[in-house]
Coordinates of C-alpha atoms in Angstrom, one line a residue:
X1 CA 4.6 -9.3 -11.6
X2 CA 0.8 -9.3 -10.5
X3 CA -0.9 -6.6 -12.9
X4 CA -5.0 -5.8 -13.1
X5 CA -6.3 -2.4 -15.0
X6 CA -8.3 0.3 -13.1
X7 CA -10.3 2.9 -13.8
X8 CA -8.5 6.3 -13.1
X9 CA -7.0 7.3 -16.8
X10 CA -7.1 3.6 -17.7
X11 CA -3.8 2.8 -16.1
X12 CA -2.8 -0.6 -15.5
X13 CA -1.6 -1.2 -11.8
X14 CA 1.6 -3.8 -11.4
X15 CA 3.3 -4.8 -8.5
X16 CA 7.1 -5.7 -9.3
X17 CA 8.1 -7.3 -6.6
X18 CA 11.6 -7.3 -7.9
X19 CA 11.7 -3.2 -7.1
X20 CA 9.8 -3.5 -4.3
X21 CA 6.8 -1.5 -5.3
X22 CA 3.3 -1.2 -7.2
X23 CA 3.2 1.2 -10.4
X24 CA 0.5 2.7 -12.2
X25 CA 1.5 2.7 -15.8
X26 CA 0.0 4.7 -18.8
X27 CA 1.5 2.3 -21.6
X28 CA 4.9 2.3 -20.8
X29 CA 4.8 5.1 -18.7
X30 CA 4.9 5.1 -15.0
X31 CA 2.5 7.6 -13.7
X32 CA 2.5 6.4 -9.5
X33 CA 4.4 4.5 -7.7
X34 CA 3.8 3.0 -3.8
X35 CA 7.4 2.0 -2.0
X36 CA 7.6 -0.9 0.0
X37 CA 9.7 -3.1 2.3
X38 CA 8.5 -6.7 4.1
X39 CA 9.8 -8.1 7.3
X40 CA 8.7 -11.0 9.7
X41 CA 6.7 -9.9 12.3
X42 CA 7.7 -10.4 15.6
X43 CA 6.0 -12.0 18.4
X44 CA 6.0 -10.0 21.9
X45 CA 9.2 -13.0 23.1
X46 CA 11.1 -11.4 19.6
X47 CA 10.0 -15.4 17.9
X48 CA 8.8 -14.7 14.4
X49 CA 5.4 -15.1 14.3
X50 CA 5.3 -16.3 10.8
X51 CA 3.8 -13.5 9.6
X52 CA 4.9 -10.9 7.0
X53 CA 4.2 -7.1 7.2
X54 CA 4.5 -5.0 4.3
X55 CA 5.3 -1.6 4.9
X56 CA 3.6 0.9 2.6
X57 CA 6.1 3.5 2.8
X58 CA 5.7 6.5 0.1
X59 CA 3.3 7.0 -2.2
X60 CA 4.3 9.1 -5.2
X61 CA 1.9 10.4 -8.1
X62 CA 2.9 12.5 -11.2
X63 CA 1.9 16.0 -10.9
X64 CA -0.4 16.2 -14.4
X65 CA -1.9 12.7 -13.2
X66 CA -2.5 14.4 -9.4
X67 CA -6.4 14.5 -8.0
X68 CA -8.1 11.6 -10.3
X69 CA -7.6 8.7 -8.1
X70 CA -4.6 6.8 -8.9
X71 CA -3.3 7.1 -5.4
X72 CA -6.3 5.6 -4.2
X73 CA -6.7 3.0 -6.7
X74 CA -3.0 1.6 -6.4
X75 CA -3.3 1.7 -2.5
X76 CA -6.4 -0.2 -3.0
X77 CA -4.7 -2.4 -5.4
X78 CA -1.7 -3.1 -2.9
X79 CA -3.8 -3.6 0.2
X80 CA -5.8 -6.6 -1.9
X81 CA -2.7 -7.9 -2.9
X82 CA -1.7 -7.8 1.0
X83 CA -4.8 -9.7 1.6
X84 CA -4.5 -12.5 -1.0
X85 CA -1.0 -12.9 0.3
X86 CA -2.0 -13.2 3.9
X87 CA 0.7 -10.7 5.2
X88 CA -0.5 -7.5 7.7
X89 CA 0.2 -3.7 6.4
X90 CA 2.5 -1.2 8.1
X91 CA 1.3 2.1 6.8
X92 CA 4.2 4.3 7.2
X93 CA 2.9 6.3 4.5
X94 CA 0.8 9.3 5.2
X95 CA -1.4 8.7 2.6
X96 CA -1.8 5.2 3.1
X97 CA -2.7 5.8 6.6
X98 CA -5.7 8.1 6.0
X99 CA -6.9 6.3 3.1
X100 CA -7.3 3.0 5.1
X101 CA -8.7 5.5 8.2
X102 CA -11.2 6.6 5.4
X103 CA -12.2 2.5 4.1
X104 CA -11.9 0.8 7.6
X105 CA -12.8 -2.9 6.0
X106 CA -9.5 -2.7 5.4
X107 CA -8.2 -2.1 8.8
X108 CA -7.6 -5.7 9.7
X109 CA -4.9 -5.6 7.9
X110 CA -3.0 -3.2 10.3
X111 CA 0.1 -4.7 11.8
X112 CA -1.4 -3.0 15.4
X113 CA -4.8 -1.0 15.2
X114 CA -4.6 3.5 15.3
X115 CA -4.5 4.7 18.8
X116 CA -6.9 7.2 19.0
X117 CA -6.2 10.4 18.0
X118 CA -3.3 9.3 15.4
X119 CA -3.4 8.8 11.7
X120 CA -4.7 11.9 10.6
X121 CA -1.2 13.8 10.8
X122 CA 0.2 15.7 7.8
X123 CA -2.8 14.9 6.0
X124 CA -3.4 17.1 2.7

């Protein structure tokens, strides 16, 4: 289980790979969570490419914990993991998507680039 502390409330960001997901936790407490699932990526001939992509599927905050930036800072804290690990991101997740649309220097990580005009949908 990776782990690092950030700054939102002092909550300490873990990814258990076991569940498949990153937390935010508040001592024991799990105040966010971001879902996800890997798969090879497949080259255009369906051959694996050797690649993994990691879809960031739903991102979930408590309610009382809402608005101070622990969604951002455990999506931040997943897409540097992503990085370290050399895989590509499948934002699947609303808010996923329009946070990275918001910090493109991590848009090389997209498994394909936006098309124009998508991204933004359902947005809060």
């Amino acid at each position: 289980m990776d782990e690092t502390s950030a700054g939102p409330g002092a909550v300490r960001l873990v990814h258990d790979d076991d569940r498949d997901r990153y937390e935010a936790l508040d001592g024991d407490e799990v105040v966010a969570v971001l879902a996800h699932g890997d798969e090879d990526l497949p080259a255009p001939d369906g051959e694996s490419l050797g690649l993994r992509v990691r879809d960031l599927r739903s991102t979930v905050v408590a309610p009382d914990r809402s608005g101070i930036g622990i969604g951002s800072a455990i999506v931040r804290f997943a897409l540097e993991d992503i990085r370290a690990q050399g895989m590509r991101v499948r934002p699947t997740c609303w808010f996923v998507r329009g946070w990275i649309e918001r910090h493109p220097e991590y848009a090389d990580l997209l498994e394909s680039p936006f098309p124009q005009g998508e991204g933004s949908e359902g947005r809060a």
